PDB file of C-alpha atoms in Angstrom:
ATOM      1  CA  UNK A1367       8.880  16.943  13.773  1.00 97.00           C
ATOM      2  CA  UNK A1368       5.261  17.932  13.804  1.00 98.00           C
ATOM      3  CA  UNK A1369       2.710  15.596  13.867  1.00 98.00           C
ATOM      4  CA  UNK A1370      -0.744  16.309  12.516  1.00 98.00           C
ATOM      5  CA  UNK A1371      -3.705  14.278  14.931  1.00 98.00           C
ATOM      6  CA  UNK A1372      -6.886  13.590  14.001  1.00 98.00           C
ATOM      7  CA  UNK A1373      -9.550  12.425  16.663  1.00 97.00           C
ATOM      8  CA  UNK A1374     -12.987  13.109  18.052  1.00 95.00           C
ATOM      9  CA  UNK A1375     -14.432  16.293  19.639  1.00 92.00           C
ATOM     10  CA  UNK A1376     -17.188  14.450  20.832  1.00 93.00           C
ATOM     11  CA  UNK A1377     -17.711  14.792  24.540  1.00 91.00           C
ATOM     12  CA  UNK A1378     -20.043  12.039  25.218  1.00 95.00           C
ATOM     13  CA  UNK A1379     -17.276   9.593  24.208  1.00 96.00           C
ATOM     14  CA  UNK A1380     -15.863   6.817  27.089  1.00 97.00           C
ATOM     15  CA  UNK A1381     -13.078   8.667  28.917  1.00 97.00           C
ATOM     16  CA  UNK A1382     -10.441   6.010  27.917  1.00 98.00           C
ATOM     17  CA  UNK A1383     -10.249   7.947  24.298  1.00 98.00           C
ATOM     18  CA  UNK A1384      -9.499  11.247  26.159  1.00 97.00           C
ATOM     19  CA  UNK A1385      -6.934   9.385  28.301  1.00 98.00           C
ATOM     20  CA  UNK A1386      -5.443   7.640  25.090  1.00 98.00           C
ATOM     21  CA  UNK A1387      -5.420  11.333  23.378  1.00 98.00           C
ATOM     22  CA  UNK A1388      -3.945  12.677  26.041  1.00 98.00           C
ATOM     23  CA  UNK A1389      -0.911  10.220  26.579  1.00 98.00           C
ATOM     24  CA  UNK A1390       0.040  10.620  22.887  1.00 98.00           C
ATOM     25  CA  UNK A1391      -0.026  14.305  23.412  1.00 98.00           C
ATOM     26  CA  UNK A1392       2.688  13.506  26.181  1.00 98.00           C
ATOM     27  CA  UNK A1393       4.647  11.128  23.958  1.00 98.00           C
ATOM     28  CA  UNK A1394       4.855  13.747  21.517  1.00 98.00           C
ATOM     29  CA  UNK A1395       5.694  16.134  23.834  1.00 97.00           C
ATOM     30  CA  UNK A1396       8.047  13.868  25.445  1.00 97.00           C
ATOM     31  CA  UNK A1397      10.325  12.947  22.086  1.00 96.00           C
ATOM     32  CA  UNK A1398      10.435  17.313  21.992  1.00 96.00           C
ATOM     33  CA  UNK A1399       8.116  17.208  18.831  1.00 97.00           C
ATOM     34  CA  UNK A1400       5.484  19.073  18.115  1.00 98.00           C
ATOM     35  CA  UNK A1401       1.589  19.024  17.419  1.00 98.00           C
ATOM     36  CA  UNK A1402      -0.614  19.866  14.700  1.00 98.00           C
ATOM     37  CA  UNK A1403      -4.401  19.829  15.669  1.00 97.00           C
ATOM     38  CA  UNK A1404      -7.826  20.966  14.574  1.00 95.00           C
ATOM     39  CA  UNK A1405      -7.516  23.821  17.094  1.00 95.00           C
ATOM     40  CA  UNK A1406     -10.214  22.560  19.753  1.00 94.00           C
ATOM     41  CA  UNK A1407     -10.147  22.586  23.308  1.00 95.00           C
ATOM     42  CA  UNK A1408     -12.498  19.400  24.354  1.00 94.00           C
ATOM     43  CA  UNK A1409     -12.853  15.750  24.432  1.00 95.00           C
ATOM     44  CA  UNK A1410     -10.078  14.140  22.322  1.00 96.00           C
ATOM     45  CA  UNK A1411      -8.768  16.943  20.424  1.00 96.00           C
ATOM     46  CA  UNK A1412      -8.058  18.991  23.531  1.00 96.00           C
ATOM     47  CA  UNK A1413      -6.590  16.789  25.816  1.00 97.00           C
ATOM     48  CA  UNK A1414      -4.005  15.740  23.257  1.00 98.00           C
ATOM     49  CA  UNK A1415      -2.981  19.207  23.122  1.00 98.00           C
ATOM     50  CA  UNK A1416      -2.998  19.341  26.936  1.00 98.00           C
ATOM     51  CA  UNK A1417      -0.761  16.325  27.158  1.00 98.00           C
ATOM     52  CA  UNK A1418       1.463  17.697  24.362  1.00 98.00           C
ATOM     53  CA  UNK A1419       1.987  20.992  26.630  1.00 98.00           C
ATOM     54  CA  UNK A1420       2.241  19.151  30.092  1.00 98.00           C
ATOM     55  CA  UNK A1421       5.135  17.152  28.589  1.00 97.00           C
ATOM     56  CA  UNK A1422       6.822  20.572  27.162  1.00 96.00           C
ATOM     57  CA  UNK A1423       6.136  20.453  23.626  1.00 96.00           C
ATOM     58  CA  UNK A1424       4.353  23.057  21.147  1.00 97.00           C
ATOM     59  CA  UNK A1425       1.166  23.331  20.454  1.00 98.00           C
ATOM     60  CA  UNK A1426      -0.050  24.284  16.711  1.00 98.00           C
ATOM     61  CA  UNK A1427      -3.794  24.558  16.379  1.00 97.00           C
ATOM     62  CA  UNK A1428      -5.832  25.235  12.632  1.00 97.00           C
ATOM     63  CA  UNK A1429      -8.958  25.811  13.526  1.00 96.00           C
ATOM     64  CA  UNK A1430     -12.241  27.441  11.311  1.00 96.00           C
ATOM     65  CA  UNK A1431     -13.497  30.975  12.256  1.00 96.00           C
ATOM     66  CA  UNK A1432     -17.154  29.594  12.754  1.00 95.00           C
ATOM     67  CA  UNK A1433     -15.851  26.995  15.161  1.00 94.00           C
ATOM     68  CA  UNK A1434     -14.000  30.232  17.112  1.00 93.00           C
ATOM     69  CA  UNK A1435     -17.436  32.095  17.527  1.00 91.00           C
ATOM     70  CA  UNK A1436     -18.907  29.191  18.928  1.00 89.00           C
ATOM     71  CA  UNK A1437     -15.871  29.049  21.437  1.00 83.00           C
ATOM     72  CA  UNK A1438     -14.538  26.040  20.792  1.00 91.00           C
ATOM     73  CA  UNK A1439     -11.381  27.221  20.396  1.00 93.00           C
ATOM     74  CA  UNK A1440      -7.866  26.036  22.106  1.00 94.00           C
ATOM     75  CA  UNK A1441      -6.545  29.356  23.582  1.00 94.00           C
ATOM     76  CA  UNK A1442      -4.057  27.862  25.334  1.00 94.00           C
ATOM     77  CA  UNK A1443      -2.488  26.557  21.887  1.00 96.00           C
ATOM     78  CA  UNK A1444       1.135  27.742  21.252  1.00 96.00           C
ATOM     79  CA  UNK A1445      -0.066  28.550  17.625  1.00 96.00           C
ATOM     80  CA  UNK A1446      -3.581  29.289  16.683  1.00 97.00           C
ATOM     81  CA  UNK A1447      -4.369  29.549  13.115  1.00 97.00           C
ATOM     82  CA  UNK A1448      -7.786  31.184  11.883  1.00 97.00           C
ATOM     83  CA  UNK A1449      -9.026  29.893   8.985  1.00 97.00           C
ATOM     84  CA  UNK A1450     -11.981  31.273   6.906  1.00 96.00           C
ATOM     85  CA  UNK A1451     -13.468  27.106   6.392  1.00 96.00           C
ATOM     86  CA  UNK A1452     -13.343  23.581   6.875  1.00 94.00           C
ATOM     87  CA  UNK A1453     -11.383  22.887   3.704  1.00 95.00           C
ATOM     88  CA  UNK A1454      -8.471  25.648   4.402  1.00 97.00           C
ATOM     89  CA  UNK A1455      -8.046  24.023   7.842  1.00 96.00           C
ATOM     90  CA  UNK A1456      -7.762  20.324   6.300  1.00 96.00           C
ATOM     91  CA  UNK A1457      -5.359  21.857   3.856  1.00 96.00           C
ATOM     92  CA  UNK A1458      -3.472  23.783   6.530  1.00 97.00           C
ATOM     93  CA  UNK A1459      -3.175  20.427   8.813  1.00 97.00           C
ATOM     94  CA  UNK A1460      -1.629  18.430   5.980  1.00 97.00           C
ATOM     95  CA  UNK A1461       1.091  21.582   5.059  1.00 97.00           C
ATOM     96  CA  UNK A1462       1.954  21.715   8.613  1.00 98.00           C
ATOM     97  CA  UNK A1463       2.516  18.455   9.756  1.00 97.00           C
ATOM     98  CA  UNK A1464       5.325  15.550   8.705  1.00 97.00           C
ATOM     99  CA  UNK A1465       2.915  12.791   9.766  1.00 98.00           C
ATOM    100  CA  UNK A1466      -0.543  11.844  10.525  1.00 98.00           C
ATOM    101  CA  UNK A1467      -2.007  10.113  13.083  1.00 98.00           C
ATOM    102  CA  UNK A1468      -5.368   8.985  13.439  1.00 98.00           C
ATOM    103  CA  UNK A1469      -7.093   8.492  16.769  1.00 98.00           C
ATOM    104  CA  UNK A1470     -10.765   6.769  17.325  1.00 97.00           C
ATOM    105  CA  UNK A1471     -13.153   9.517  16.058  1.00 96.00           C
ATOM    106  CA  UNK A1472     -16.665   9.876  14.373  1.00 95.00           C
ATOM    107  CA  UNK A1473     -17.441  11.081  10.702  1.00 95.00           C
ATOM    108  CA  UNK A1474     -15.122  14.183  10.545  1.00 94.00           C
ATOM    109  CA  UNK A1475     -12.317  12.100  12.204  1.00 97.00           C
ATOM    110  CA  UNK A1476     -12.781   9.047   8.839  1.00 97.00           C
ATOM    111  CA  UNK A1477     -13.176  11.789   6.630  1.00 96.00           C
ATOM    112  CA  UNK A1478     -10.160  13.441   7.159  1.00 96.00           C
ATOM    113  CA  UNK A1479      -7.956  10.359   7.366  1.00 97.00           C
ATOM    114  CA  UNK A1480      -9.299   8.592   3.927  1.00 97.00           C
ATOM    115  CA  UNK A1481      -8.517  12.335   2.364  1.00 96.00           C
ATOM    116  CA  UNK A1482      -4.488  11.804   3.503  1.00 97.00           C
ATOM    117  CA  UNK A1483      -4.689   8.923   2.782  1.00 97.00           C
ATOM    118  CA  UNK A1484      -5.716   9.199  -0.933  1.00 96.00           C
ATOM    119  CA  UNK A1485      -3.434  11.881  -1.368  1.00 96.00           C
ATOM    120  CA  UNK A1486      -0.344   9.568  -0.124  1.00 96.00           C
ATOM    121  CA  UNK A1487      -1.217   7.347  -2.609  1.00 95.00           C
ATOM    122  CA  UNK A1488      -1.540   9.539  -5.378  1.00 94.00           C
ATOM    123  CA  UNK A1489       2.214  11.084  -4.346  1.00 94.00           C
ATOM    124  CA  UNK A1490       0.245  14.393  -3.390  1.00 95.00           C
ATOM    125  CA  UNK A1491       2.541  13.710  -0.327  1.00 96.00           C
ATOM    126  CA  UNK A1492       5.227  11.391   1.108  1.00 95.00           C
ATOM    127  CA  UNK A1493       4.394  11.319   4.885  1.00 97.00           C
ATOM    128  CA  UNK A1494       3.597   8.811   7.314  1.00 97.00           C
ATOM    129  CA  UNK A1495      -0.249   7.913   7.688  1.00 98.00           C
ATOM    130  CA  UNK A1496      -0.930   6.203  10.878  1.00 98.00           C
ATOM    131  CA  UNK A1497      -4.107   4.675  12.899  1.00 98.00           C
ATOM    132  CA  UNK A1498      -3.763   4.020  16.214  1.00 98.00           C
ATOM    133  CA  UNK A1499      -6.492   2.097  17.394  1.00 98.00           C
ATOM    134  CA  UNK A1500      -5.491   0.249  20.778  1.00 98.00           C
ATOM    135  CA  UNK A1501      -9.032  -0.220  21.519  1.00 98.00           C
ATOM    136  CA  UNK A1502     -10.333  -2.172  18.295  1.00 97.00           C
ATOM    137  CA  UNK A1503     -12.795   0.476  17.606  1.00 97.00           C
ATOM    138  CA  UNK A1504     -12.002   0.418  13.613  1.00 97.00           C
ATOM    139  CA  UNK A1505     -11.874  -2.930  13.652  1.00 97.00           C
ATOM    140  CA  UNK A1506     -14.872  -3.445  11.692  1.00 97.00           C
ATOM    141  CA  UNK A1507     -12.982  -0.628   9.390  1.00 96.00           C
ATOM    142  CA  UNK A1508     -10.167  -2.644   8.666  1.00 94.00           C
ATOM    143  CA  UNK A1509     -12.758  -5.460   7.891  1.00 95.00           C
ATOM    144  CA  UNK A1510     -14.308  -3.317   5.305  1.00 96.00           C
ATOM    145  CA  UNK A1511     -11.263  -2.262   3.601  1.00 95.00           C
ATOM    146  CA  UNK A1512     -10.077  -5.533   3.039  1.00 93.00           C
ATOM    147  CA  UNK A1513     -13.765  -6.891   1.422  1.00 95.00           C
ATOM    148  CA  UNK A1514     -13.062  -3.893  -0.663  1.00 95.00           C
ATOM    149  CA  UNK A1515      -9.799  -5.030  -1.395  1.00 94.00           C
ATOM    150  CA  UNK A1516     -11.172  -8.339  -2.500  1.00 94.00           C
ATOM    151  CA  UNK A1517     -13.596  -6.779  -4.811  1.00 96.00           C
ATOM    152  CA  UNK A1518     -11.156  -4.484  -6.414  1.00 95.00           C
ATOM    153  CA  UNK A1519     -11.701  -0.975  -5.147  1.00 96.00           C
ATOM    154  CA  UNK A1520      -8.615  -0.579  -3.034  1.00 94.00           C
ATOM    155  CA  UNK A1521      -5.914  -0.307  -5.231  1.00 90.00           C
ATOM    156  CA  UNK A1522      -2.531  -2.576  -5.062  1.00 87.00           C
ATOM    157  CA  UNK A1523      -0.254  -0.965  -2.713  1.00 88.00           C
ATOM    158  CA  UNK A1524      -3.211   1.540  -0.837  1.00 92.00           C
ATOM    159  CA  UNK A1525      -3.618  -0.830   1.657  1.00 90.00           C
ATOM    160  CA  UNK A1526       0.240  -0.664   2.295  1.00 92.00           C
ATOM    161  CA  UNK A1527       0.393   3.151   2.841  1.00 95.00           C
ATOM    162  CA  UNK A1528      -1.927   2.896   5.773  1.00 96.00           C
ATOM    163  CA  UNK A1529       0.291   1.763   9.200  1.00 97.00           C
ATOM    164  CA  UNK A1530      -2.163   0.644  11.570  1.00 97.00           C
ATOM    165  CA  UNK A1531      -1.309   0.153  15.326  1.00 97.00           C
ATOM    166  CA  UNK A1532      -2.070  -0.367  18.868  1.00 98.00           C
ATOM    167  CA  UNK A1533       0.688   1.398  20.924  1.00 98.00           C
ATOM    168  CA  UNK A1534       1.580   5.089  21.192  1.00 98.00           C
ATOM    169  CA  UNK A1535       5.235   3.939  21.049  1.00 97.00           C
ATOM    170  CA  UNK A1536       4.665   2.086  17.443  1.00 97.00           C
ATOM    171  CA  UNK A1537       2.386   4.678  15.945  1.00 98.00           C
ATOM    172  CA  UNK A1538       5.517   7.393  16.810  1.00 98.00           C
ATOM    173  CA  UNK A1539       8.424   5.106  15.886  1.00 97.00           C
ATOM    174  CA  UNK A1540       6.445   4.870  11.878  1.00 97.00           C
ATOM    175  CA  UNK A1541       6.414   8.585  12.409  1.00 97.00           C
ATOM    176  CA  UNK A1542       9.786   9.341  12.796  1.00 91.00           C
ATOM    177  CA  UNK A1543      11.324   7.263  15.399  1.00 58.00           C
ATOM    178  CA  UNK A1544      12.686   7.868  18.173  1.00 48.00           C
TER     179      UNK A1544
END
């Protein structure tokens, strides 16, 4: 089982979103799965991977050629994948994972979980798509989403497609269980 995280690279975030990153990391680790990741090495993004290796699992990371130059890269992945731009390592993320997990994150983080999202609901895939929010930090998200239910731009069923959580434990048992 690989599963595909998305989350912040931020490093002026509160250090409870690098601890949360990195005790999924262990969890997946932990249930011998593996980890698909945008290939960086700080704030969120790395210490996921970090936890993921500490616990003994493998590390896959996709990451842009621009974002290598600028060192940002996670040489201590298992797996690092060079991609030539932002869109190939989106694309590359959703091939190689069998589930999706969102983590608190910024614009890149939303962006790239409304994309898998859309595409589970328009059968471009059948995998798991999962916040895990244990903070409440997209709780003004969730608020959104359901005015825009109201008003008829979410779709019946969308809403249902989207698993949202506050444990690591829940957000990996939608995954794939234990």
């Amino acid at each position: 089982m690989r599963i595909s995280v998305y989350c912040s690279s931020s490093p002026t975030i509160d250090k409870k979103y690098q601890e949360l990153a990195f005790e999924l990391g262990e969890a997946i680790g932990a249930r011998s799965w593996n980890l698909v990741s945008g290939g960086g090495h700080i704030s969120m993004m790395g210490a996921v991977a970090r936890g993921v290796r500490k616990s003994g699992g493998h590390t896959i990371g996709v990451i842009p050629q621009l974002l290598v130059d600028i060192e940002f890269a996670d040489k201590d992945s298992h797996e690092l994948q060079v991609v030539g731009s932002m869109r190939e390592r989106k694309g590359r993320i959703e091939e190689l994972g069998d589930a999706f997990i969102a983590l608190p994150g910024g614009l890149g983080t939303l962006e790239e979980l409304f994309e898998i999202w859309v595409g589970r609901f328009l059968n471009f895939h059948q995998k798991p798509v999962v916040v895990l929010d244990p903070f409440g930090l997209y709780d003004p998200l969730k608020t959104l989403i359901d005015h825009l239910e109201v008003e008829g731009f979410v779709k019946p069923g969308q809403r249902e497609l989207l698993h949202w959580c506050t444990t690591i434990d829940q957000a990996l048992d939608i995954c794939g269980g234990r």
